[in-house]
Short mmCIF file of C-alpha atoms and ligand atoms in Angstrom, two decimals:
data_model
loop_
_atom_site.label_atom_id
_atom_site.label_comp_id
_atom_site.label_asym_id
_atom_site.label_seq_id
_atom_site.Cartn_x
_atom_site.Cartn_y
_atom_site.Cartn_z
CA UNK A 296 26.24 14.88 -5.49
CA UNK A 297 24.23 12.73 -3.06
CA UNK A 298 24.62 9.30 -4.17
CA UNK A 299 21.64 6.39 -3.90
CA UNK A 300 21.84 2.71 -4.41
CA UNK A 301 18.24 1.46 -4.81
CA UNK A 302 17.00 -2.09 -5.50
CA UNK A 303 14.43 -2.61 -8.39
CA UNK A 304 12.13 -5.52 -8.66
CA UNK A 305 9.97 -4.74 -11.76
CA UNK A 306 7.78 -8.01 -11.11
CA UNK A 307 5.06 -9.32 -13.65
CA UNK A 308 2.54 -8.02 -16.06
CA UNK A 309 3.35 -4.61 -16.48
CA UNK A 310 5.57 -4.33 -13.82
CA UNK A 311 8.95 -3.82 -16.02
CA UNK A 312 7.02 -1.26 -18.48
CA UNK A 313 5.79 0.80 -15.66
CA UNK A 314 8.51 0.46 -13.51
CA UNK A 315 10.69 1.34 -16.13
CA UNK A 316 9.00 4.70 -16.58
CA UNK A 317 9.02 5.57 -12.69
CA UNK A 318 12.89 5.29 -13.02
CA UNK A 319 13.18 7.46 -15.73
CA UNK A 320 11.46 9.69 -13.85
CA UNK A 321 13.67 9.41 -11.11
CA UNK A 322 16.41 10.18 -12.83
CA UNK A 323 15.21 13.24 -14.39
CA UNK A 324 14.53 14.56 -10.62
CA UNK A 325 17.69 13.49 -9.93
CA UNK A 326 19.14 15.69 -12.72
CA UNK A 327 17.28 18.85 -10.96
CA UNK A 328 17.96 18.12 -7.24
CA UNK A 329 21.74 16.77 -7.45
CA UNK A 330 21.19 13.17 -6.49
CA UNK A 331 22.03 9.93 -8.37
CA UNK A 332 20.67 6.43 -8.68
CA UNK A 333 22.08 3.63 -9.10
CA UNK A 334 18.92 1.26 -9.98
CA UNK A 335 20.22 -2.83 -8.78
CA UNK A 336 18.01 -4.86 -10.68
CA UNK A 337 15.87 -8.00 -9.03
CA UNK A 338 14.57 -10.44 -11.02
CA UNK A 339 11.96 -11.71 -8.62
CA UNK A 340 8.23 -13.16 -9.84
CA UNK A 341 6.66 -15.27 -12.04
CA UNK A 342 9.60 -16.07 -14.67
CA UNK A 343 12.68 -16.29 -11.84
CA UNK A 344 10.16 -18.92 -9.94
CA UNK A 345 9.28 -20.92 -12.72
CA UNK A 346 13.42 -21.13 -13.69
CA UNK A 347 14.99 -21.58 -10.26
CA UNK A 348 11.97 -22.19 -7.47
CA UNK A 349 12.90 -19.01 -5.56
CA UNK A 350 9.86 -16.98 -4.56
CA UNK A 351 11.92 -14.62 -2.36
CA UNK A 352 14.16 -16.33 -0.02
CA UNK A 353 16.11 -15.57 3.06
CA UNK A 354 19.51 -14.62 1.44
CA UNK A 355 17.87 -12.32 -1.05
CA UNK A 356 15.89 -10.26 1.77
CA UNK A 357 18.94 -10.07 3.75
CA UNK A 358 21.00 -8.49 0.83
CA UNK A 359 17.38 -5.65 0.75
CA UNK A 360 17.61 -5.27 3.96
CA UNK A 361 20.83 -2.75 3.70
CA UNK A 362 18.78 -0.09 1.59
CA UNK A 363 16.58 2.20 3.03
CA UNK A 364 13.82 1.70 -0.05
CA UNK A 365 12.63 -0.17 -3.02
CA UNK A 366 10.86 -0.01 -5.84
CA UNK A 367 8.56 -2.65 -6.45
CA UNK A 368 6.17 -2.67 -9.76
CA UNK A 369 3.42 -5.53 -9.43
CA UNK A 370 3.45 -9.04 -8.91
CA UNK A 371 1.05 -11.83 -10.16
CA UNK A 372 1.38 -14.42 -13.19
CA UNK A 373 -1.71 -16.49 -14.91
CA UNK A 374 0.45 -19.41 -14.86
CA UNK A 375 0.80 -19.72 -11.52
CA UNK A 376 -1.86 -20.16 -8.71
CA UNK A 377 -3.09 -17.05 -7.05
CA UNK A 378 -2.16 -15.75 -4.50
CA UNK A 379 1.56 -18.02 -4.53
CA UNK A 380 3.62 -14.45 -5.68
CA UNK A 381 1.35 -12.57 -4.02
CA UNK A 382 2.04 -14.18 -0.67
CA UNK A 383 5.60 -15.73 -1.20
CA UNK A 384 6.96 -12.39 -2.60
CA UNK A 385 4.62 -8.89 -1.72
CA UNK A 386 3.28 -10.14 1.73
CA UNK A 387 6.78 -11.99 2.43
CA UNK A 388 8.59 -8.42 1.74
CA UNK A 389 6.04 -6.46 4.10
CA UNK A 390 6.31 -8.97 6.93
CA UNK A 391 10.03 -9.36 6.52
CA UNK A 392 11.20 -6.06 6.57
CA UNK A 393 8.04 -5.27 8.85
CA UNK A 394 6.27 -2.71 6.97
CA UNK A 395 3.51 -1.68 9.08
CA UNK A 396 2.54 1.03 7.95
CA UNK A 397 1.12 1.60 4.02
CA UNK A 398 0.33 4.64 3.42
CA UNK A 399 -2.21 5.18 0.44
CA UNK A 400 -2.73 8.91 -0.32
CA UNK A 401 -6.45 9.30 -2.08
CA UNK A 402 -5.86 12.80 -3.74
CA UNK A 403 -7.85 13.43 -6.78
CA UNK A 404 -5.07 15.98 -9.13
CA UNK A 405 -6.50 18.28 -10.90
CA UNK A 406 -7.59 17.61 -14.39
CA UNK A 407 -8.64 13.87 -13.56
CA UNK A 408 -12.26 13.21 -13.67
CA UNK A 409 -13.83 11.29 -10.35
CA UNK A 410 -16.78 9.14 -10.82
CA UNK A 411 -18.36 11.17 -8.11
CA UNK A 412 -21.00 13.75 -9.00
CA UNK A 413 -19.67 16.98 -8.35
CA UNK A 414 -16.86 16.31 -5.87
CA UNK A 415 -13.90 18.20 -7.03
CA UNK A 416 -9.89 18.47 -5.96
CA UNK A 417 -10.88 19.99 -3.24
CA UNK A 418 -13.07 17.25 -1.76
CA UNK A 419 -11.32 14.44 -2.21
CA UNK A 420 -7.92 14.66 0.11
CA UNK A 421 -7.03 12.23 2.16
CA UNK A 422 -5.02 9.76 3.13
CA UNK A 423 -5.94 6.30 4.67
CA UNK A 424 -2.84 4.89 7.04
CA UNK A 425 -3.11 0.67 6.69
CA UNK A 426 -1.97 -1.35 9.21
CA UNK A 427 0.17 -3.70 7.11
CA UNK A 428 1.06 -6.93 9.41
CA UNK A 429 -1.39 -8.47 11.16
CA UNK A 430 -5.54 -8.75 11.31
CA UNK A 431 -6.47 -11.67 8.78
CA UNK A 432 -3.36 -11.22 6.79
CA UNK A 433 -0.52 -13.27 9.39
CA UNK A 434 -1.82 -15.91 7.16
CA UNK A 435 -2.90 -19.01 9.74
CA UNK A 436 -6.07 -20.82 9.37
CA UNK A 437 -6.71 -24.37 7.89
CA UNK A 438 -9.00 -27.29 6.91
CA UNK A 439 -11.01 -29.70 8.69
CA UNK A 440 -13.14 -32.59 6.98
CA UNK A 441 -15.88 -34.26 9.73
CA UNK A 442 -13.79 -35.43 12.76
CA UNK A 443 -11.33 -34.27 15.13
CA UNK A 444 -7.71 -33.04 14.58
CA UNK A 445 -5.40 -30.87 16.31
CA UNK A 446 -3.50 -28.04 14.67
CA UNK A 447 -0.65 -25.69 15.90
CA UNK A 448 -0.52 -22.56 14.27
CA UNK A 449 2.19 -19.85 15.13
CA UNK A 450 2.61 -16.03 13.88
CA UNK A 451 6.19 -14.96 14.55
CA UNK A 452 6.97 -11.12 14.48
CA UNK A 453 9.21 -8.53 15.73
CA UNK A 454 7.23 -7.88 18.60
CA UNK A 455 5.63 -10.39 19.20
CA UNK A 456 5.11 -14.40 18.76
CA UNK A 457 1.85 -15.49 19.22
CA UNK A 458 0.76 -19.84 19.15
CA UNK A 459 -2.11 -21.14 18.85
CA UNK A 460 -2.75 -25.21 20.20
CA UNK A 461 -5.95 -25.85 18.08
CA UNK A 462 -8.59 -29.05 19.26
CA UNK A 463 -11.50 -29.22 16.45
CA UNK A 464 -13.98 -31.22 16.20
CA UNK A 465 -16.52 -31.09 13.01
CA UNK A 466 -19.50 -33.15 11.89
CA UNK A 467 -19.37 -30.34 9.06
CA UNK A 468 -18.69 -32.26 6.01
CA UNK A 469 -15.40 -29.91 5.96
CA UNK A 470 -14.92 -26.56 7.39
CA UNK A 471 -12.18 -23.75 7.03
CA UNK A 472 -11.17 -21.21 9.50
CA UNK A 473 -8.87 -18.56 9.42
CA UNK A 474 -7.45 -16.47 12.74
CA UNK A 475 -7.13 -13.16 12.71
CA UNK A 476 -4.75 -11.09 15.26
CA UNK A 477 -4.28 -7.57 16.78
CA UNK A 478 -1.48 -7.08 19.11
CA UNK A 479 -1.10 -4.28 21.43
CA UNK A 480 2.23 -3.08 19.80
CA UNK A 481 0.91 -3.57 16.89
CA UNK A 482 -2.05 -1.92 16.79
CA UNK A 483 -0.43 0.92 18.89
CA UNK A 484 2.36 1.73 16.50
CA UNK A 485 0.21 2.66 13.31
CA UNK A 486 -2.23 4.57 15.30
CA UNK A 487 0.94 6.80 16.60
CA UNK A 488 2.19 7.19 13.19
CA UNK A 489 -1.68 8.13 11.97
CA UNK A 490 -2.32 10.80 15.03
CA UNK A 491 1.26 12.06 14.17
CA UNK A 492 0.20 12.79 10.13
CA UNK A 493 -2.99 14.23 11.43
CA UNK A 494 -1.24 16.40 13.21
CA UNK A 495 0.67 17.61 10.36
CA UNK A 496 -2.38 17.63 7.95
CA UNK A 497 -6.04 18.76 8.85
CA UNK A 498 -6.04 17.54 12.35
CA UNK A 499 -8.97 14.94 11.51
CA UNK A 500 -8.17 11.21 12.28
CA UNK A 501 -10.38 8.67 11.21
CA UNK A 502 -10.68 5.05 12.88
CA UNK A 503 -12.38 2.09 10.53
CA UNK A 504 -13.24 -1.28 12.36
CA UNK A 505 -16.32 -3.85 12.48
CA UNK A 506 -16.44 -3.66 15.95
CA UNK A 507 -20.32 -4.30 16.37
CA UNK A 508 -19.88 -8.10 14.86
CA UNK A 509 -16.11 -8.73 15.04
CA UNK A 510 -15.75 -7.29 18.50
CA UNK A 511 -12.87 -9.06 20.21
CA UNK A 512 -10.48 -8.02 17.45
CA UNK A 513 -11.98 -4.70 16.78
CA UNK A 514 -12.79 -3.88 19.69
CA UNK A 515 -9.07 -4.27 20.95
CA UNK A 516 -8.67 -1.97 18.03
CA UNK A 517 -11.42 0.56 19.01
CA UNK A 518 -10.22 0.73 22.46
CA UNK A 519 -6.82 1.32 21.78
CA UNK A 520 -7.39 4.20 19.45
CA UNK A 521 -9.53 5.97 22.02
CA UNK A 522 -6.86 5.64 24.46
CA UNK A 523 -4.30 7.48 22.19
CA UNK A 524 -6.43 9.41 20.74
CA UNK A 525 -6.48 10.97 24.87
CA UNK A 526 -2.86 12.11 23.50
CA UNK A 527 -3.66 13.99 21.30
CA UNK A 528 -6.37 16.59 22.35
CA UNK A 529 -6.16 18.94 18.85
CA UNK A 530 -6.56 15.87 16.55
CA UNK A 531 -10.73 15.14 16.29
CA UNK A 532 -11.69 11.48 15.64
CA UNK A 533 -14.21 9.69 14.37
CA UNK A 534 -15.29 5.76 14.86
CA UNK A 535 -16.42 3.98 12.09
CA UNK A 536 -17.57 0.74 10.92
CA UNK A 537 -16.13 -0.51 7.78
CA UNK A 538 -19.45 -0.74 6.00
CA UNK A 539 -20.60 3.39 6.13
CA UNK A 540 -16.73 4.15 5.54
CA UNK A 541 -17.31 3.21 2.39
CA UNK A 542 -20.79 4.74 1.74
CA UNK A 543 -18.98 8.09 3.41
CA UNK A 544 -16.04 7.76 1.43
CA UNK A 545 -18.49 7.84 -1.81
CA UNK A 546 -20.90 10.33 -0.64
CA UNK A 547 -19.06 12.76 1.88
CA UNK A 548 -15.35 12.76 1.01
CA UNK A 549 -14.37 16.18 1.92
CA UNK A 550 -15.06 14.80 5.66
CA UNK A 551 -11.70 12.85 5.47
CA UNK A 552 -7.40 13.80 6.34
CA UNK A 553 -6.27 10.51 7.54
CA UNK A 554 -8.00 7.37 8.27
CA UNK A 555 -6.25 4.91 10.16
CA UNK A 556 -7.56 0.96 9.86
CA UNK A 557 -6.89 -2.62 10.22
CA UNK A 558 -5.15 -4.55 7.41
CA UNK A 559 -8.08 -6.52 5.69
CA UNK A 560 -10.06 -3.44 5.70
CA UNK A 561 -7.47 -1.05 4.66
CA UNK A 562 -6.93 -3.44 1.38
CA UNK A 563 -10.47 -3.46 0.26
CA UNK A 564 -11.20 0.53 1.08
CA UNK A 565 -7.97 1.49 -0.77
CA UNK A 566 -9.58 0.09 -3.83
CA UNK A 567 -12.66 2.05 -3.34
CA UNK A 568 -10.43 5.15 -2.64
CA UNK A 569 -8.53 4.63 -5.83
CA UNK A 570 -12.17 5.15 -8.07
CA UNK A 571 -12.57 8.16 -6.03
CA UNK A 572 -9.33 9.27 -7.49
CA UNK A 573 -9.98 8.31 -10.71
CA UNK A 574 -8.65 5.37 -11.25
CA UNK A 575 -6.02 2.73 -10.27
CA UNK A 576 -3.62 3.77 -12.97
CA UNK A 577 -3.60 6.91 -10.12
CA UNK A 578 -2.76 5.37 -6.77
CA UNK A 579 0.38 4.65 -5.55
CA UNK A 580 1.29 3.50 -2.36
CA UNK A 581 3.88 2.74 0.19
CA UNK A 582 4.87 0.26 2.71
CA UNK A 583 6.86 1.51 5.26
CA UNK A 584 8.97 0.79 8.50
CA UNK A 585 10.17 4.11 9.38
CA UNK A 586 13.16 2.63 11.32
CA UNK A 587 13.89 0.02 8.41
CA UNK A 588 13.77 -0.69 4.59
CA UNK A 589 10.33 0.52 3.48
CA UNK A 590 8.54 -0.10 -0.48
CA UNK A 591 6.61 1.33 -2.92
CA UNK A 592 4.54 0.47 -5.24
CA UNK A 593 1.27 1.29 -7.60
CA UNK A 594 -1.92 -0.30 -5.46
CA UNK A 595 -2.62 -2.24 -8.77
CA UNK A 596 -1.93 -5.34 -9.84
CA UNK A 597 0.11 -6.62 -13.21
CA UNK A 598 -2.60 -6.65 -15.54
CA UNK A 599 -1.11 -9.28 -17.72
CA UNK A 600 -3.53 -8.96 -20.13
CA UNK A 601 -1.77 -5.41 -21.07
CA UNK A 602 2.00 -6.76 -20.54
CA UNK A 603 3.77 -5.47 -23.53
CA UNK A 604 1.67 -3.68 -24.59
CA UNK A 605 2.76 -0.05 -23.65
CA UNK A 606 -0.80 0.59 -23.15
CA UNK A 607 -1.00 1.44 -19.10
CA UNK A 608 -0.69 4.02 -17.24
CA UNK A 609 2.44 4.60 -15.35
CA UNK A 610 0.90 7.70 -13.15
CA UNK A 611 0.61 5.31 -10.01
CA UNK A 612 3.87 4.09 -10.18
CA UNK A 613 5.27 7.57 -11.05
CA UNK A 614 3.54 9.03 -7.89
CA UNK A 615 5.18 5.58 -5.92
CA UNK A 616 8.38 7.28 -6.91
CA UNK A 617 7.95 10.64 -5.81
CA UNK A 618 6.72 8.71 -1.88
CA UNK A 619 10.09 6.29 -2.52
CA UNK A 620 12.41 9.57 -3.09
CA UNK A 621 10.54 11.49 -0.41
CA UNK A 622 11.54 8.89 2.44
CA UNK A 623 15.08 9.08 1.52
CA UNK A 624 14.63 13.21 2.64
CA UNK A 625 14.34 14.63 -0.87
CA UNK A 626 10.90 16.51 0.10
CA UNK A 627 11.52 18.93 -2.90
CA UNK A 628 12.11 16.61 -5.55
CA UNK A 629 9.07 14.37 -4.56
CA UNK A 630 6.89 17.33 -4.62
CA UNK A 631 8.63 18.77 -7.77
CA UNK A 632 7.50 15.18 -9.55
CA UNK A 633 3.83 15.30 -8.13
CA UNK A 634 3.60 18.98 -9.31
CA UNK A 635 4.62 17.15 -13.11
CA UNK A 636 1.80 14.48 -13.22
CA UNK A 637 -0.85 17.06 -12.31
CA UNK A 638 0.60 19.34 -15.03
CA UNK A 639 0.12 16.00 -17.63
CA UNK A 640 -2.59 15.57 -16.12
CA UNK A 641 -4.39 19.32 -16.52
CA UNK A 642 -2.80 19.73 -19.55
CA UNK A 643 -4.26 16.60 -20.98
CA UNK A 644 -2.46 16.18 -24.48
CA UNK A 645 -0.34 12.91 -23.30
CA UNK A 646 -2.60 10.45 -21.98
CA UNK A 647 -3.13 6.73 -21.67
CA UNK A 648 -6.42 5.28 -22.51
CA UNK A 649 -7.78 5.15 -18.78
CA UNK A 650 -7.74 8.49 -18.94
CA UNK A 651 -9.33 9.00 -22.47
CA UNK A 652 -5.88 8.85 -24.57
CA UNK A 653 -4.39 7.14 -26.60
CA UNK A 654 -0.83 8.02 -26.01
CA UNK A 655 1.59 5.05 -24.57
CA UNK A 656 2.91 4.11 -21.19
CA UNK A 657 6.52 5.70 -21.99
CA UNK A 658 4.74 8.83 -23.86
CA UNK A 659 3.39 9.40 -20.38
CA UNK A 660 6.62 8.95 -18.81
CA UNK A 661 8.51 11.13 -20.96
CA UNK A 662 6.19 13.82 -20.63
CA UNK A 663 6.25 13.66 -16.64
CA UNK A 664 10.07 13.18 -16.92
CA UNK A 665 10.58 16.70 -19.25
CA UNK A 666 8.24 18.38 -17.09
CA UNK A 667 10.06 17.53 -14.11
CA UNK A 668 13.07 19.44 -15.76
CA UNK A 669 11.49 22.08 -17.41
CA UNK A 670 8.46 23.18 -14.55
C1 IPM B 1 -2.69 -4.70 -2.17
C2 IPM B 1 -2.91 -6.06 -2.78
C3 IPM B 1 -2.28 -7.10 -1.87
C4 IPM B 1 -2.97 -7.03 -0.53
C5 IPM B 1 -2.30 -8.54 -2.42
C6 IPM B 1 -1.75 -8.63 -3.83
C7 IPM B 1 -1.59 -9.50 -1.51
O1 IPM B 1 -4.25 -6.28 -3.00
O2 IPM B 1 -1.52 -4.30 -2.06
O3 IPM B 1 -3.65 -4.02 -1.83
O4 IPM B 1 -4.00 -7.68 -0.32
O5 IPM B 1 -2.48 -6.30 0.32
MN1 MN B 2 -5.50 -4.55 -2.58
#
């Protein structure tokens, strides 16, 4: 029996009660294919940070670093200031282990209803390819009230280090700016790994930039995708700016296999492609460094206003596990556990209320888990 050890960080919110369902669904695949987990338990977010100060620190992303995955539910706390877990923890883990690629499939299952008139399971099939470590989200920038200051502001990465020696001068009152970056290597990598999934899916590769306004950073991008895309003469492509991806992706989703984009715009599109879907109880996602220790994760965020109350849906987090088992090479017990959610989900007797139920989150998981053992 093939053995896995795989680290656990339930998170905030929901994140233990959803999590907790994923696992057990996990394990019931586990039961089927003849593989075991051993689940090792992290106790980072909100309540570890407000006991002992650690967001996630060096030592603790050392010890990940030996495991090929884990499982992350959702982090995000009202007592704490946005955007503190979010970056110290999620963004720290992605940039860490260099996860640069997140893969967000947009796949409406059958028997979930899309907001969009008449679009159907067939239609709505893709899956957008986010760069995940650079663009907006390296996180330098700063303030400035009237005057002059200097400011040093440095991005270190893998592949690259980039510094930037800052001289401003404002009679603004106070202004903010934020720098944005797109390496070569960077943007190179995730366009490989999006030509390379095209190649395995419908041969269609989408490109989403604002090169029109933004053009130094998307243009880089835009002219670095048509150079690869030279490589790959059976893959067509398409250019897009960020603004009509999202009125195609509403009206004309059938026209999409694999869109590949920057970071920034990746997050905000994934949210529009998880309505398409039917919801974001539906769309997982995962961050991955296909040479490395990759995550995954529901797209959502911890609802806290639902923590406790077995109310959610686990679906997303489910479908996170079935990505998280298929990147360890067990291909038929990921699809066996995406073939169970669309059976819940066609059936339609064990539902959350997102969905129109009012069965509970580990109803839903139980269901999913027997119907991995029984389908
Ligand atoms: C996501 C989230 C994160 C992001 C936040 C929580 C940092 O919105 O995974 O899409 O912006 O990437
Ligand atoms: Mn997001």
């Amino acid at each position: 029996m093939t053995q896995y050890k795989i680290p656990v960080i339930p998170g905030d919110g929901i994140g233990p009660e959803i999590i907790a369902e994923g696992c057990k669904v996990l394990d019931a695949a586990g039961e089927e294919f003849g593989f075991d987990i051993e689940w090792i338990y992290y106790p980072h977010g909100a309540d570890h940070y407000l006991a002992t100060g650690e967001l996630i620190s060096e030592d603790t992303l050392k010890q990940l670093s030996a495991y090929p995955v884990i499982y992350l539910g959702s982090v995000g706390d009202d007592r704490i200031t946005p955007g503190v877990l979010e970056k110290g923890i999620l963004l720290a883990m992605r940039f860490y282990f260099d996860q640069y690629i997140n893969l967000r499939p947009v796949k409406l299952l059958r028997g979930v209803w899309t907001p969009l008139k008449d679009k159907t399971p067939e239609d709505i099939d893709f899956v957008v390819v986010r760069e995940n470590t650079e663009d907006f989200y390296i996180g330098i920038g700063g303030r400035l009230t009237k005057g002059r200051a200097r400011d040093v502001l440095e991005v270190h990465r893998s592949i690259y280090n980039a510094k930037f020696e800052l001289d401003i001068e404002t009679d603004s009152e106070e202004i903010a700016y934020q720098i944005g970056v797109i390496s070569k290597e960077g943007a190179r990598r995730v366009m490989y790994y999006a030509f390379n999934l095209a190649q395995q899916r419908g041969k269609h590769l989408s490109s989403v930039d604002k090169a029109n306004v933004l053009s130094d950073i998307y243009g880089f991008w835009r002219e670095e995708f048509a150079t690869i895309a030279k490589e790959y003469p059976e893959v067509t492509t398409d250019l897009n700016f960020v603004d009509a991806v999202t009125m195609w992706f509403v009206k004309n989703p059938e026209w999409f296999d694999v869109v590949v984009t920057p970071n920034m715009f990746g997050d905000i599109i994934t949210d529009l492609g998880a309505m398409v879907q039917g919801g974001l109880g539906l769309a997982p996602g995962g961050n991955i460094n296909p040479e490395g220790t990759s995550m995954f994760e529901p797209i959502h965020g911890s609802a806290p206003k639902y923590k406790g109350k077995n109310k959610v849906n686990p679906i997303a987090t489910i479908w996170a596990g079935a990505m998280l088992i298929e990147q360890l090479g067990e291909k038929q017990a990921a699809d066996s556990i995406v073939r169970a959610i669309e059976e819940n989900l066609t059936t339609g007797k064990v539902r959350t209320y997102d969905l129109g139920g009012s069965n509970t989150t580990s109803e839903v998981g139980d269901d999913i888990a027997s119907l991995v053992r029984n389908l």
